[in-house]
XYZ file of C-alpha atoms in Angstrom:
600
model
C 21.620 -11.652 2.503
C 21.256 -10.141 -0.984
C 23.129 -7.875 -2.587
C 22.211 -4.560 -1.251
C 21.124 -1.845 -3.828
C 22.533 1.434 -3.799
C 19.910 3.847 -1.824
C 18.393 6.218 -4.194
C 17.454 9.266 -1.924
C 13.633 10.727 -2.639
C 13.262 13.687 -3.892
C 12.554 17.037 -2.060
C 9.352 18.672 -2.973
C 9.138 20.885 -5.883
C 6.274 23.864 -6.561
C 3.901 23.415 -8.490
C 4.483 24.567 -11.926
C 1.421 25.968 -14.159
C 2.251 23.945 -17.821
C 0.559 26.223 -20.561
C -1.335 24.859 -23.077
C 0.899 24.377 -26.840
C -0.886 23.641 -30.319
C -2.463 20.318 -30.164
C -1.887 19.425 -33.612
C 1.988 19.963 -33.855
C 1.847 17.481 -30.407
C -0.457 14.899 -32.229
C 2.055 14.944 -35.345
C 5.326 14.665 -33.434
C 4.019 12.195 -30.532
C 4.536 8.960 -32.065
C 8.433 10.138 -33.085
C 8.787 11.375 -29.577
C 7.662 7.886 -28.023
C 10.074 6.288 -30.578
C 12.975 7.986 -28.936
C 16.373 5.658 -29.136
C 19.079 6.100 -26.944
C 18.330 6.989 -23.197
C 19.425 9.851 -21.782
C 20.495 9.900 -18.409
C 18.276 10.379 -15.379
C 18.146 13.715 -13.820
C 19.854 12.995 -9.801
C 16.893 13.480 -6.950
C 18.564 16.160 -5.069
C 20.500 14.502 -1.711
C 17.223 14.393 1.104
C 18.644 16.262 4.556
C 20.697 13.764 7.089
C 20.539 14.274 10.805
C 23.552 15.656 12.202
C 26.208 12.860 14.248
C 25.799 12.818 17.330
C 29.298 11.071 18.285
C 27.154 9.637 21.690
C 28.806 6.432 21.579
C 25.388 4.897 22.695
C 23.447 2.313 21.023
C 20.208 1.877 22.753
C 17.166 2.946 20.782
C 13.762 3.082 21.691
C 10.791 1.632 18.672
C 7.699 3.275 19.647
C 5.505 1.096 17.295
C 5.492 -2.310 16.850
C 3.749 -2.596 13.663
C 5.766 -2.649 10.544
C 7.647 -0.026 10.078
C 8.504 -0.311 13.988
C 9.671 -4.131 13.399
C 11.496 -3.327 10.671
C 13.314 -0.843 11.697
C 14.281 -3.092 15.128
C 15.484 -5.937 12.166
C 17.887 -3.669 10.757
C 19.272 -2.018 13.648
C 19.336 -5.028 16.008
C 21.018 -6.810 13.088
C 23.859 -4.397 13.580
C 24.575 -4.608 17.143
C 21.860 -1.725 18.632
C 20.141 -2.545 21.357
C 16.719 -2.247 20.310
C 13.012 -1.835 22.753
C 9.675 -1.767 20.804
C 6.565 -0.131 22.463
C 3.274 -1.099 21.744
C 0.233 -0.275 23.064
C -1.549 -2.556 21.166
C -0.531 -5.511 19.130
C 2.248 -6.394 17.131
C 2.108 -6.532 13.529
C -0.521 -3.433 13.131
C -2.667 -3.261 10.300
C -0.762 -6.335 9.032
C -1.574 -8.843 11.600
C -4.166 -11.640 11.847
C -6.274 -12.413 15.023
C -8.264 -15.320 15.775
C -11.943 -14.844 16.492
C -12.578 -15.380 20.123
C -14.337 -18.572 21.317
C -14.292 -20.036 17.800
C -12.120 -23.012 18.307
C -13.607 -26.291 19.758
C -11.678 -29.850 19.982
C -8.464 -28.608 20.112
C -8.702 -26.748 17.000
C -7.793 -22.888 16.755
C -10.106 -20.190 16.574
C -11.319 -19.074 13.253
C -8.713 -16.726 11.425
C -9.690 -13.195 11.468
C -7.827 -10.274 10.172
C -7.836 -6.168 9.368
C -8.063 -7.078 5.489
C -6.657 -9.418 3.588
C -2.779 -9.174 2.453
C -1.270 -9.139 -0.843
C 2.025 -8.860 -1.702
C 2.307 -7.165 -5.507
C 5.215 -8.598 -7.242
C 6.671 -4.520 -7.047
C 7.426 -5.262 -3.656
C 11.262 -5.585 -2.687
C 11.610 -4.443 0.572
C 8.952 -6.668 2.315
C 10.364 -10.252 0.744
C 13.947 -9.328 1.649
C 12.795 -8.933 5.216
C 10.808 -12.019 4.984
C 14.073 -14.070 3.411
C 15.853 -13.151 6.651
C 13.406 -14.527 8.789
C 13.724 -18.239 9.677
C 10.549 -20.253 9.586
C 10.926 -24.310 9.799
C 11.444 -26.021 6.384
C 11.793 -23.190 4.157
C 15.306 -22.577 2.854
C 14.571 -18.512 2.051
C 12.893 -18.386 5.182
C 9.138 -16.831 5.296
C 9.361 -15.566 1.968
C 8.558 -18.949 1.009
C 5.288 -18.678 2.502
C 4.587 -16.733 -0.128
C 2.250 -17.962 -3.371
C 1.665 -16.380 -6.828
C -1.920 -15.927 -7.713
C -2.348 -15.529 -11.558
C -5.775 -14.411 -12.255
C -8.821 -12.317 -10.899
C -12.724 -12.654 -11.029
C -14.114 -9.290 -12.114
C -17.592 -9.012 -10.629
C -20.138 -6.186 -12.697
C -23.731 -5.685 -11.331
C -26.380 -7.609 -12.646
C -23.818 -9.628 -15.413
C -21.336 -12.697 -14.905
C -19.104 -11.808 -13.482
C -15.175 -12.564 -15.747
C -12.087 -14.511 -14.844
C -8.890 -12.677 -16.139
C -5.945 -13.392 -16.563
C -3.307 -10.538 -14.575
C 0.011 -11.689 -15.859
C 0.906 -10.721 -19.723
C 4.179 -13.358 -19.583
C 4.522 -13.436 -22.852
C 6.015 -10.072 -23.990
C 9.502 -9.792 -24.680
C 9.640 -6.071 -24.627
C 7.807 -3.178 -23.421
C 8.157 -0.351 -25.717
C 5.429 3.007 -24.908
C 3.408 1.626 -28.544
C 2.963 -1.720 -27.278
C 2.319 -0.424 -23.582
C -0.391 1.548 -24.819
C -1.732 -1.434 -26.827
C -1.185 -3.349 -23.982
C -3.552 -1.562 -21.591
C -6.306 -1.360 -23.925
C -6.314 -5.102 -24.646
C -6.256 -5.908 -20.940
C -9.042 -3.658 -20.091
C -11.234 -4.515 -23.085
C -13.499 -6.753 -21.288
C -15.002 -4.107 -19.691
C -18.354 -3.050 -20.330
C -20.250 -0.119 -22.457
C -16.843 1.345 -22.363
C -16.531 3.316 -25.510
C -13.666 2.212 -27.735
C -12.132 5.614 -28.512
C -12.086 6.614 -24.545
C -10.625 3.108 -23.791
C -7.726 4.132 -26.524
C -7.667 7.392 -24.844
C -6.709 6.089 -21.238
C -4.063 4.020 -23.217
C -2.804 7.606 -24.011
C -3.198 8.686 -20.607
C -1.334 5.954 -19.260
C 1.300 6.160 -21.375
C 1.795 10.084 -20.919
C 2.402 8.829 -17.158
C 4.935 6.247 -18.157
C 6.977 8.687 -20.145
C 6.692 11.665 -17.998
C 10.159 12.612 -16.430
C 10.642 13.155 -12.584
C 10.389 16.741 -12.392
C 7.035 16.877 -14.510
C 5.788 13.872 -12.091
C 6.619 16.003 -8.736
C 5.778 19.162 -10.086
C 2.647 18.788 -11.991
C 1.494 15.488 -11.648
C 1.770 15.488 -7.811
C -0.425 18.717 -7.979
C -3.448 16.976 -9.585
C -5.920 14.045 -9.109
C -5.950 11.015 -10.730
C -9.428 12.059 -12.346
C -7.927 15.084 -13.653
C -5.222 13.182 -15.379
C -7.258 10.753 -16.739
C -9.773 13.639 -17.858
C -12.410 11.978 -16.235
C -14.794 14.617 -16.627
C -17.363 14.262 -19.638
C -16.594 10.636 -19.979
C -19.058 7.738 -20.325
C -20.306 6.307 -17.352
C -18.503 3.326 -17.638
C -14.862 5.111 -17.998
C -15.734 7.235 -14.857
C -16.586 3.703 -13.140
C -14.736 1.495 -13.942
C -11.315 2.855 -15.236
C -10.624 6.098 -12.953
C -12.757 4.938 -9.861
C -13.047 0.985 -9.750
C -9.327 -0.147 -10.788
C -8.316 2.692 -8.251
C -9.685 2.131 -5.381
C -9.417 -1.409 -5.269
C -5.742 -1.497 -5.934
C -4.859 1.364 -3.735
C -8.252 2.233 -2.007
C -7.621 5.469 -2.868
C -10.375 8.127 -4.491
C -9.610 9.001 -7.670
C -11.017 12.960 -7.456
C -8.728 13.288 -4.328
C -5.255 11.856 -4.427
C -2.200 12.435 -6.064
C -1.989 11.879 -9.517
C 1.410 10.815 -8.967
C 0.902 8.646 -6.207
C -1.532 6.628 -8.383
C 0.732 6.866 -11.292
C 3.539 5.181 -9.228
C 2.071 2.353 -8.100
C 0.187 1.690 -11.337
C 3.233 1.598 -13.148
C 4.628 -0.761 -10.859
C 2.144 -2.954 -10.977
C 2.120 -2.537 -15.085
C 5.876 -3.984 -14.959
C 5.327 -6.304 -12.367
C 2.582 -8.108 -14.426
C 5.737 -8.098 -17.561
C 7.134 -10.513 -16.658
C 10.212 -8.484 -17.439
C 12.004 -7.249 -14.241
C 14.320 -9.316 -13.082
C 13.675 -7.986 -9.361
C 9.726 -8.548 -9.898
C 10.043 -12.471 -10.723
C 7.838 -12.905 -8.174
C 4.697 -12.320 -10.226
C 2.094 -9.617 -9.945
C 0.547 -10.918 -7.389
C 0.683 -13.037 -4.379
C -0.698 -14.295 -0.810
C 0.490 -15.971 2.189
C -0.163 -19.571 2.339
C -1.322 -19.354 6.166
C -2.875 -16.267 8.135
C -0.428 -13.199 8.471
C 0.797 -14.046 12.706
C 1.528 -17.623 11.533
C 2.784 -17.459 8.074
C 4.830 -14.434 8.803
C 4.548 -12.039 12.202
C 4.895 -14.596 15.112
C 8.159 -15.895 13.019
C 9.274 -12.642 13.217
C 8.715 -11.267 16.421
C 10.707 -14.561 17.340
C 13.376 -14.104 15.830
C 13.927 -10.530 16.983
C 13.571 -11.943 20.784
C 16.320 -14.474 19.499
C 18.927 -11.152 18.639
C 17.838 -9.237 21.805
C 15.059 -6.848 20.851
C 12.710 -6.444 23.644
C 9.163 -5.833 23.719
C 7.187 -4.011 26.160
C 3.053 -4.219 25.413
C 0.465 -2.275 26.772
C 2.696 0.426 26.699
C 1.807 3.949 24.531
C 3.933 6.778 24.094
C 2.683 10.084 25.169
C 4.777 12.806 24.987
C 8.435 13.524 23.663
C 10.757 15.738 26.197
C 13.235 17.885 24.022
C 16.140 19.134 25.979
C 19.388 21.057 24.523
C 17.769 20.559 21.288
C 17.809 16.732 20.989
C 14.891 14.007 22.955
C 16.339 13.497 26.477
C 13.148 11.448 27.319
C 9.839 9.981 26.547
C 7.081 9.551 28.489
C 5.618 5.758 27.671
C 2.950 4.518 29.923
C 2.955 6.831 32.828
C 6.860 6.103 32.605
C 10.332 7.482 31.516
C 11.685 5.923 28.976
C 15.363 6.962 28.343
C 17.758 5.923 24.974
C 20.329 7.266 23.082
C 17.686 7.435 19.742
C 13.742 7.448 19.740
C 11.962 6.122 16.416
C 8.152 7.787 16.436
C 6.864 4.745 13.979
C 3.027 5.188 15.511
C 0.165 6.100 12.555
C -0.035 9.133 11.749
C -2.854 10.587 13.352
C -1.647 9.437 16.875
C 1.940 10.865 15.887
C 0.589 14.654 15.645
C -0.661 15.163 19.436
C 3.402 14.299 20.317
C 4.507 17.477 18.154
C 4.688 19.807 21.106
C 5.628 23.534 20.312
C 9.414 22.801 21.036
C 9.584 20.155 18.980
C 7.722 21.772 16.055
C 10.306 25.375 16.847
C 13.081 22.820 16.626
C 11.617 21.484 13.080
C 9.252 23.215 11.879
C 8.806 20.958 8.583
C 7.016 18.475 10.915
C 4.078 20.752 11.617
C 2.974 19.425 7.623
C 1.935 16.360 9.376
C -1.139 17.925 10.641
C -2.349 18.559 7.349
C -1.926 14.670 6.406
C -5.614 13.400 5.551
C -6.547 9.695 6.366
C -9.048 7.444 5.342
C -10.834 4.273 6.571
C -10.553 0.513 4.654
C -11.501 -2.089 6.707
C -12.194 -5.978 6.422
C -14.526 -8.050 7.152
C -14.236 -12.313 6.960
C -17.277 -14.647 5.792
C -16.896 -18.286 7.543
C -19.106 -20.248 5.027
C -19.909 -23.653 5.526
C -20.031 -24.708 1.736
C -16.956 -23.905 -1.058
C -17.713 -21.587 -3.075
C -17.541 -22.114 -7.247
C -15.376 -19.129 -7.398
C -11.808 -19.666 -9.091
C -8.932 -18.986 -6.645
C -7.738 -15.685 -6.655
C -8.706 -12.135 -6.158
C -12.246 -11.048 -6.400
C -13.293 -7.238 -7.249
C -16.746 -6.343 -7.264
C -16.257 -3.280 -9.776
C -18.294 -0.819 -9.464
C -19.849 -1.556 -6.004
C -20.497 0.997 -3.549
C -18.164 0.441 -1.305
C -15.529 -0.607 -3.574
C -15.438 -4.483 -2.304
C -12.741 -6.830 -3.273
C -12.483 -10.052 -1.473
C -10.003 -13.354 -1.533
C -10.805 -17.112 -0.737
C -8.248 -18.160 1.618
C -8.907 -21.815 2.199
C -8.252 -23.080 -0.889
C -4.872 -21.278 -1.092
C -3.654 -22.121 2.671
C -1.672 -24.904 3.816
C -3.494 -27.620 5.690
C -7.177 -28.761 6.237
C -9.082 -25.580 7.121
C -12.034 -27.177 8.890
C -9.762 -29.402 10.893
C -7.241 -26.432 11.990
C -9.999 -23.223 13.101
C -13.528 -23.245 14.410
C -15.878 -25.911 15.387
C -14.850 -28.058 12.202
C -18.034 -27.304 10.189
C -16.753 -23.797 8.775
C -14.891 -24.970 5.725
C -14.153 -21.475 3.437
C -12.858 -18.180 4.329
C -13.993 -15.639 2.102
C -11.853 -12.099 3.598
C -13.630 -8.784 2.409
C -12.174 -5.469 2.282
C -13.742 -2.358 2.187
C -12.472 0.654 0.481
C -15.697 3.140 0.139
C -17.193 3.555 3.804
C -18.842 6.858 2.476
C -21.254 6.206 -0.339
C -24.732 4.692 0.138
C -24.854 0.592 0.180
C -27.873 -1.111 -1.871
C -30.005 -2.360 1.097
C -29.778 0.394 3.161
C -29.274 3.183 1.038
C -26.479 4.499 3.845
C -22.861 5.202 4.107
C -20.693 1.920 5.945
C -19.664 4.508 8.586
C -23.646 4.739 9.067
C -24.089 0.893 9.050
C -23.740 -1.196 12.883
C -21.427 -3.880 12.301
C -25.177 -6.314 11.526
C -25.973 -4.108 8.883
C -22.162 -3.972 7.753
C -22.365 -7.697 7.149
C -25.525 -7.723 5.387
C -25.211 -4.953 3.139
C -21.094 -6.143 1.886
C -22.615 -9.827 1.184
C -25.613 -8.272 -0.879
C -23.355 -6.195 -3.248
C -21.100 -9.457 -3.318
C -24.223 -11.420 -4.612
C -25.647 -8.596 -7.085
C -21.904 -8.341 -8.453
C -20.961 -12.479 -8.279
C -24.353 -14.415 -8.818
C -25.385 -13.620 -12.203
C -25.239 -17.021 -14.521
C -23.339 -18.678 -10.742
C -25.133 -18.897 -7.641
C -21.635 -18.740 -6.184
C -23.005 -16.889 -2.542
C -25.823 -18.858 -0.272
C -27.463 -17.278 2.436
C -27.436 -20.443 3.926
C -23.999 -21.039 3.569
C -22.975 -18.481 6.020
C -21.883 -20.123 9.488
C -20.704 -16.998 10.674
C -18.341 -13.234 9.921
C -15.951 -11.148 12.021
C -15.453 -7.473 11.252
C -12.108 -5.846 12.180
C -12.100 -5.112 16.096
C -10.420 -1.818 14.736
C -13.960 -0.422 13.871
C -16.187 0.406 17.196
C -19.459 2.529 18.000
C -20.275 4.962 20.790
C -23.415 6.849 20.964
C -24.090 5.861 17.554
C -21.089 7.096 15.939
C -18.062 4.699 14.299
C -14.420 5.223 14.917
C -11.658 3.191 13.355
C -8.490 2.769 14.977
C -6.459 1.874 12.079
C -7.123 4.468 9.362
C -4.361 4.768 5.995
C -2.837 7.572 4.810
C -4.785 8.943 1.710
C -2.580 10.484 -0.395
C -3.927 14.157 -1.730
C -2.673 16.474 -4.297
C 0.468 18.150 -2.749
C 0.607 15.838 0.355
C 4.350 14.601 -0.378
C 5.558 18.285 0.789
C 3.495 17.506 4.459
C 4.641 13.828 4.854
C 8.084 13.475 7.158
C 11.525 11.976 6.492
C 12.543 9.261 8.273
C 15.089 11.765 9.765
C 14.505 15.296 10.964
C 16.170 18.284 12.152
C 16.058 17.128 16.246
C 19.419 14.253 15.685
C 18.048 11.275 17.187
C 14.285 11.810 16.730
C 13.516 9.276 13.793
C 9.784 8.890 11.929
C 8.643 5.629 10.267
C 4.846 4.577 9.010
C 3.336 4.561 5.694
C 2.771 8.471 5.771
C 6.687 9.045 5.610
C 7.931 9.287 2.283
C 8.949 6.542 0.261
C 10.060 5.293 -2.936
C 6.253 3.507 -3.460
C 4.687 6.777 -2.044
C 1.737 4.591 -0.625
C -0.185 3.391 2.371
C 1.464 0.184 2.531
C 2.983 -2.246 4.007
C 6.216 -1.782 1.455
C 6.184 1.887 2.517
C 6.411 1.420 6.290
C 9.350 -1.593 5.667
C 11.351 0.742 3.671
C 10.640 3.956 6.080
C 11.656 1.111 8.842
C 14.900 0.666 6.519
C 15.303 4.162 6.151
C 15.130 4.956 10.200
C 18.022 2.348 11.027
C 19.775 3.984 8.608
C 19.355 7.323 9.419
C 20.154 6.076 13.072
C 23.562 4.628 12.031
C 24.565 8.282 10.001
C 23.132 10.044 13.505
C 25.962 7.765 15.322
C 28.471 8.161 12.657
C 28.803 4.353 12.517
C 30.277 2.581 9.421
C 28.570 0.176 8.910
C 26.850 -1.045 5.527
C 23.427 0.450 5.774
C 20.315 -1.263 5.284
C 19.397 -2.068 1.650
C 16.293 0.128 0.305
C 15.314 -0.843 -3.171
C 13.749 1.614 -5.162
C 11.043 1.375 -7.731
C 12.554 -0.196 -11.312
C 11.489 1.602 -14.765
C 12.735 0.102 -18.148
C 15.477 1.998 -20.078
C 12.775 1.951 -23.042
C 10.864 4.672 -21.685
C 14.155 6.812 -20.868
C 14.174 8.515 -24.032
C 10.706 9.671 -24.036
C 11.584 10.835 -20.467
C 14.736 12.522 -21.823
C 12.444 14.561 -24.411
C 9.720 15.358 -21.469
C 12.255 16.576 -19.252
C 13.658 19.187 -21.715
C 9.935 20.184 -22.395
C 9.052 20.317 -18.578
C 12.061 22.308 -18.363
C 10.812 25.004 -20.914
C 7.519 25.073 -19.339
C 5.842 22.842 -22.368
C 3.305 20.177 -21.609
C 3.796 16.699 -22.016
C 3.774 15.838 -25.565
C 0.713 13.821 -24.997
C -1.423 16.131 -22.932
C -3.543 16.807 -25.506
């Protein structure tokens, strides 16, 4: 096992603060010396997040309710340390991260054709997720499932009506990262766009490096408070800026809408994507980007669920929890399945929007911070898999269809898996799989002129493989009609009397939502939360924020029990001491109530 980081606790949410406005010409003059900034100062300490109280029980049993990731990884950590562990699921194990094979799909012995909720990526940012993966055993690998994992090194860049671009998303070749050449960075890697005006192309440079400099308090109490949009002063912008810099390269990175979420949250990952791409941290060598070499269950969640049987976690399916019974202040019971369910600690690491019917008046009189959880928003982004029986031209890699309505990005995955995919899935005559996610099911589509969420799942398939052919074809002929053999949509998405429900909708992270979203912990001493809408370091939907809210439960757990010992490593985001000077200067303005020295 790795050396285990030091746990940085988050921070506890700060009020907004109104910044008033200061002389735009005496910041444009003193900017540049600002950014210049030599020796960092150091960081301001994120005040010490509230621990449940021991409970000196003695016990050790603990009840997962959840078996998707944050549920799993939470059972790694503990059952790791001698708890004995039982996960819950209704459902199916793995969540929004599992694969599923596409009934009645595989003939002669093959297996059925790989379907999934979307595709996965793993960003080179993540930390969390590989060291779980490393401690996984899978046959022939000597770091265990991580090895399953491959670096993908470019992207195709589909625009409407042009040919579409192959770029490159790793820079490599820097040897430092200063906030001048980050600025000049960004604008060389998103020159290729489009009618995008030079001087508003140099001015999301800016932008971005305002965010990279801005201190933690300014980024919790201003930043959090604003949309993306406003902080890249989308308003009166070209066309092309509002599309494709503040809408398209949000949403399909984070599937997140830019005039609703958290400045902040967008911020966050961005910049850890930014460094990831470097080259230059040590703890990103993974690359920006990467895939699994096989789908999800076999490259990565069958392994798993394995080899927490093999340490004595237990699984009961078809079993969902309904209703948490306080007594003398702490969860006597739960009621799973028409059942009791008795344990010494009970982990609530269920979505979000299934969590909120279990906060009972008791339990929201005995914490009253968790009644925030109501006001948690979520959002659907669903995939949908192509089974062609041609190759396509396409390079390997990722594929985003910028500007599309529903904000498609797509991956081949046969080229990029292990083994012969025609001789492994399906009738043997289905030789690509092209996996589609969409991020926009609420603006109209191009052959319908309606919303996905007004589509069936026919006019779903149709109307995602039309925008992939007006944004892919031009100068290619990449996507055939003809070549389709068949698709699967995500069983998550259903209809009933017309309408569409999703059953695995994502956090979406609005201005001020980090002062609604739970701790792991909470005031009741062995209630514990985990799911991508509890905070975390990456402050996103993903599957890095559920593994380190997992992390965070079984060690909130162990303080609960007053056992000794050594937690569960949780690895924070990395910034580079370059920037700490300009955060040094920002902080002492934030503290005076000044704006940024760049917000301007």
């Amino acid at each position: 096992m790795p050396d285990q980081p030091a746990t940085v606790p988050l921070p506890e949410p700060r009020p907004s603060t109104t910044v008033p406005r200061r002389d735009v010409l005496r910041g444009a003059l003193t900017a540049s010396a600002v950014l210049a900034a030599g020796a960092a100062a150091a960081p301001a300490q994120a005040s010490p997040a509230r621990r449940s109280p021991a409970l000196h029980t003695g016990g050790r049993s603990v009840a997962v309710f959840g078996g998707g990731m944050a549920g799993l990884s939470a059972a790694h950590e503990l059952v790791e340390r001698g708890y004995q562990v039982t996960v819950y699921e209704p459902a199916y194990l793995g969540g929004k991260a599992r694969s599923m094979g596409v009934p009645g799909t595989g003939q002669g012995g093959r297996m059925d054709l790989p379907g999934e909720h979307g595709f996965r990526f793993f960003p080179g940012c993540y930390q969390n997720v590989p060291d779980t993966m490393a401690r996984i055993p899978f046959p022939g690998n000597p770091n265990g499932v991580r090895d399953n994992l491959i670096r993908v090194e470019g992207t195709v860049a589909g625009f409407r009506g042009r040919p579409p671009l192959f770029a490159p998303i790793e820079i490599g070749s820097l040897d430092q990262l200063t906030p001048e050449l980050l600025a000049n960075t960004m604008i060389g890697a998103f020159s290729f766009l489009p009618e995008l005006p030079p001087h508003e192309l140099a001015f999301f440079g800016k932008q971005m490096t305002m965010w990279f400099s801005s201190c933690e308090e300014r980024r919790f109490g201003q930043w959090e408070y604003v949309t993306w949009a406003q902080i890249m002063r989308a308003a009166g912008k070209s066309h092309a800026y509002q599309e494709y810099l503040v809408s398209a390269l949000t949403r399909i990175t984070v599937a997140a809408k830019p005039h609703l979420s958290s400045a902040r949250t967008i911020g966050t990952i961005g910049e850890a994507l930014v460094l990831a791409a470097t080259g230059l941290i040590p703890q990103f060598s993974g690359g920006v980007d990467r895939i699994l070499n096989r789908p999800t269950n076999e490259a990565w969640i069958d392994p798993w669920v394995a080899y927490l049987m093999s340490r004595g976690v237990q699984f009961v399916l078809g079993s969902a929890l309904t209703r948490l019974n306080l007594s003398n202040g702490v969860i006597g019971s739960a009621t799973v399945g028409g059942r009791t369910v008795e344990a010494d600690y009970y982990v609530c690491a269920i979505p979000v929007d299934r969590a909120v019917p279990l906060l009972t008046g008791d339990i929201l009189d005995a914490d009253p911070a968790l009644g925030g959880m109501s006001q948690l928003l979520t959002d659907w982004m669903v995939g949908i898999q192509y089974f062609l029986r041609r190759t396509t031209g396409m390079p390997e890699g990722h594929i985003a269809a910028l500007g599309s309505p529903w904000a498609l990005t797509a991956l081949r995955q046969a080229p990029m898996w292990v083994g012969d995919f025609p001789a492994r899935y399906g009738d043997g005559s289905a030789v690509e799989c092209l996996s589609v996610d969409i991020s926009d099911w609420d603006s109209p589509g191009i052959v319908f002129g309606r919303t996905a969420k007004q589509c069936s799942a026919e006019e779903i398939s149709i109307e995602v493989w039309a925008q992939l052919k007006e944004w892919l074809n031009t100068n290619t002929g990449w996507l055939r009609d003809e070549d389709i053999h068949s698709w699967h949509l995500d069983p998550g998405v259903s209809w009933s009397g017309g309408v569409a429900y999703n059953e695995t909708p994502l956090l979406v992270n609005t201005i001020g939502s980090y002062d609604n979203r739970p701790n792991a912990h909470c005031a009741i001493p062995n209630l514990f939360f985990g799911g991508d809408h509890v905070r975390s370091h990456i402050d996103l939907a993903t599957m890095e924020g559920a593994n380190e809210s997992g992390r965070m439960v079984a060690n909130a757990v162990m303080d609960a029990a007053d056992d000794p010992q050594p937690r569960a490593a949780v690895f924070p985001l990395v910034a580079l001491p370059a920037f700490e000077g300009a955060k040094a200067v920002d902080r002492d303005r934030y503290r005076a109530g000044l704006p940024h020295i760049l917000d301007f």
